Amino acid sequence: MLLDSSKPIPLDDHLCFSLYATSRAIQKLYHDGLSKEGLTYPQYLVLVSLYQYKELTVKRLGELLSLDSGTLTPLLKRLENEGLVLRKRSKTDERVVNVQLTEKGSDKRESINELPEILVAKSNFTTDEWNTLENLSKKLFNNITQ
């Protein structure tokens, strides 16, 4: 829909609201599976990222998750206290902190592997619809954050 800036847009026609409400619904859907494992949604995203990349700097992890260091550092401290991640200062540059999953963290990540499948199933989308949604969502994010 092309917007007519001469009139206010009704709530139902605000893409930002639709995306916000959908994001909250997804987090709610994930909540039960995550709470059984004692995880929050942002902690889950950290585990997913570290499982995929094996080791990341705190800076790169923040970039991937769109989290600032003020949010990410306490989150990583909690995960480290639970034995799920390990933070180490770089030997070549003391300012750089690397993060990796522990074996316990890897096991926890694997134990909640079904959550994305639950979301896909509940969406009732075809594979093409799902792929289109993912691609357009990524494109929108990249376009508005550049």
Short mmCIF file of C-alpha atoms in Angstrom, two decimals:
data_model
loop_
_atom_site.label_atom_id
_atom_site.label_comp_id
_atom_site.label_asym_id
_atom_site.label_seq_id
_atom_site.Cartn_x
_atom_site.Cartn_y
_atom_site.Cartn_z
CA MET A 1 0.00 0.00 0.00
CA LEU A 2 1.32 3.45 -0.89
CA LEU A 3 0.74 5.95 1.85
CA ASP A 4 -1.36 9.09 1.54
CA SER A 5 0.36 11.55 3.87
CA SER A 6 -2.65 13.86 3.85
CA LYS A 7 -4.53 11.57 6.29
CA PRO A 8 -3.45 9.81 9.49
CA ILE A 9 -2.94 6.08 9.04
CA PRO A 10 -5.25 3.74 11.00
CA LEU A 11 -3.46 1.46 13.48
CA ASP A 12 -4.20 -1.69 11.48
CA ASP A 13 -2.41 -0.18 8.48
CA HIS A 14 0.81 0.62 10.38
CA LEU A 15 3.46 -1.89 9.35
CA CYS A 16 5.47 -0.94 12.44
CA PHE A 17 2.58 -2.05 14.66
CA SER A 18 2.09 -5.28 12.75
CA LEU A 19 5.79 -6.13 13.08
CA TYR A 20 5.82 -5.14 16.76
CA ALA A 21 2.77 -7.26 17.57
CA THR A 22 4.15 -10.20 15.57
CA SER A 23 7.51 -9.98 17.31
CA ARG A 24 5.81 -10.01 20.71
CA ALA A 25 3.66 -12.98 19.67
CA ILE A 26 6.76 -14.90 18.57
CA GLN A 27 8.53 -14.16 21.83
CA LYS A 28 5.44 -15.32 23.74
CA LEU A 29 5.37 -18.52 21.67
CA TYR A 30 9.02 -19.15 22.51
CA HIS A 31 8.56 -18.23 26.18
CA ASP A 32 7.28 -21.59 27.42
CA GLY A 33 10.12 -23.57 25.87
CA LEU A 34 12.70 -21.06 27.02
CA SER A 35 11.40 -20.69 30.57
CA LYS A 36 11.59 -24.47 31.06
CA GLU A 37 15.29 -24.11 30.31
CA GLY A 38 15.67 -20.99 32.47
CA LEU A 39 16.41 -18.73 29.50
CA THR A 40 15.17 -15.38 28.29
CA TYR A 41 14.70 -14.65 24.60
CA PRO A 42 17.88 -12.50 24.35
CA GLN A 43 19.87 -15.27 26.11
CA TYR A 44 18.47 -17.75 23.59
CA LEU A 45 19.65 -15.53 20.73
CA VAL A 46 23.16 -15.46 22.22
CA LEU A 47 23.22 -19.26 22.43
CA VAL A 48 21.97 -19.56 18.85
CA SER A 49 24.65 -17.16 17.58
CA LEU A 50 27.50 -18.79 19.48
CA TYR A 51 26.38 -22.26 18.44
CA GLN A 52 26.50 -21.13 14.82
CA TYR A 53 29.79 -19.18 14.91
CA LYS A 54 31.62 -21.12 17.69
CA GLU A 55 33.37 -17.97 18.96
CA LEU A 56 32.63 -14.27 18.57
CA THR A 57 33.92 -11.04 20.00
CA VAL A 58 31.49 -9.23 22.26
CA LYS A 59 31.44 -6.42 19.70
CA ARG A 60 30.52 -8.74 16.81
CA LEU A 61 27.90 -10.53 18.90
CA GLY A 62 26.32 -7.17 19.70
CA GLU A 63 26.27 -6.29 16.01
CA LEU A 64 24.63 -9.59 15.06
CA LEU A 65 21.94 -9.24 17.72
CA SER A 66 21.54 -5.45 17.50
CA LEU A 67 22.35 -5.15 21.21
CA ASP A 68 24.54 -2.50 22.79
CA SER A 69 27.29 -3.43 25.25
CA GLY A 70 25.24 -2.08 28.19
CA THR A 71 22.63 -4.74 27.48
CA LEU A 72 24.92 -7.50 26.25
CA THR A 73 27.55 -7.44 29.02
CA PRO A 74 25.18 -8.22 31.94
CA LEU A 75 23.45 -10.84 29.81
CA LEU A 76 26.79 -12.53 29.08
CA LYS A 77 27.76 -12.35 32.76
CA ARG A 78 24.59 -14.23 33.71
CA LEU A 79 25.20 -16.86 31.03
CA GLU A 80 28.79 -17.22 32.21
CA ASN A 81 27.70 -17.57 35.85
CA GLU A 82 25.38 -20.39 34.73
CA GLY A 83 28.31 -22.08 32.97
CA LEU A 84 26.82 -21.67 29.49
CA VAL A 85 29.43 -19.36 27.95
CA LEU A 86 33.06 -18.54 28.51
CA ARG A 87 34.44 -15.02 28.09
CA LYS A 88 38.15 -14.53 27.50
CA ARG A 89 40.21 -11.45 26.80
CA SER A 90 42.16 -11.62 23.58
CA LYS A 91 45.87 -12.32 24.08
CA THR A 92 46.74 -9.93 21.24
CA ASP A 93 44.43 -7.06 22.24
CA GLU A 94 43.28 -6.73 25.86
CA ARG A 95 40.33 -4.55 24.79
CA VAL A 96 38.76 -7.42 22.85
CA VAL A 97 36.68 -10.02 24.68
CA ASN A 98 35.89 -13.30 22.94
CA VAL A 99 32.86 -15.38 23.85
CA GLN A 100 32.22 -19.05 23.19
CA LEU A 101 29.75 -21.69 24.27
CA THR A 102 30.73 -24.22 26.87
CA GLU A 103 29.70 -27.84 26.46
CA LYS A 104 26.81 -27.13 28.84
CA GLY A 105 25.79 -24.14 26.69
CA SER A 106 25.94 -26.23 23.54
CA ASP A 107 23.77 -28.91 25.17
CA LYS A 108 21.24 -26.29 26.26
CA ARG A 109 21.11 -24.85 22.73
CA GLU A 110 20.43 -28.30 21.32
CA SER A 111 17.70 -28.94 23.90
CA ILE A 112 15.60 -26.05 22.54
CA ASN A 113 16.19 -26.77 18.89
CA GLU A 114 12.49 -27.36 18.16
CA LEU A 115 11.36 -23.78 18.86
CA PRO A 116 11.79 -22.47 15.29
CA GLU A 117 10.01 -25.56 13.96
CA ILE A 118 7.04 -24.82 16.24
CA LEU A 119 6.88 -21.28 14.87
CA VAL A 120 7.04 -22.44 11.25
CA ALA A 121 4.31 -25.02 11.87
CA LYS A 122 2.03 -22.47 13.60
CA SER A 123 2.49 -20.00 10.74
CA ASN A 124 0.80 -22.35 8.26
CA PHE A 125 3.03 -20.83 5.57
CA THR A 126 4.28 -22.71 2.56
CA THR A 127 8.04 -22.97 2.19
CA ASP A 128 7.93 -20.25 -0.47
CA GLU A 129 5.86 -17.95 1.76
CA TRP A 130 8.24 -18.50 4.68
CA ASN A 131 11.31 -17.82 2.54
CA THR A 132 9.70 -14.69 1.08
CA LEU A 133 8.85 -13.41 4.56
CA GLU A 134 12.41 -14.01 5.79
CA ASN A 135 13.96 -12.37 2.74
CA LEU A 136 11.70 -9.31 2.86
CA SER A 137 12.18 -8.95 6.62
CA LYS A 138 15.97 -9.02 6.22
CA LYS A 139 15.80 -6.58 3.32
CA LEU A 140 13.63 -4.16 5.31
CA PHE A 141 15.98 -4.35 8.31
CA ASN A 142 19.07 -3.76 6.15
CA ASN A 143 17.46 -0.87 4.28
CA ILE A 144 16.32 1.02 7.36
CA THR A 145 19.52 0.47 9.38
CA GLN A 146 21.98 1.70 6.76
#
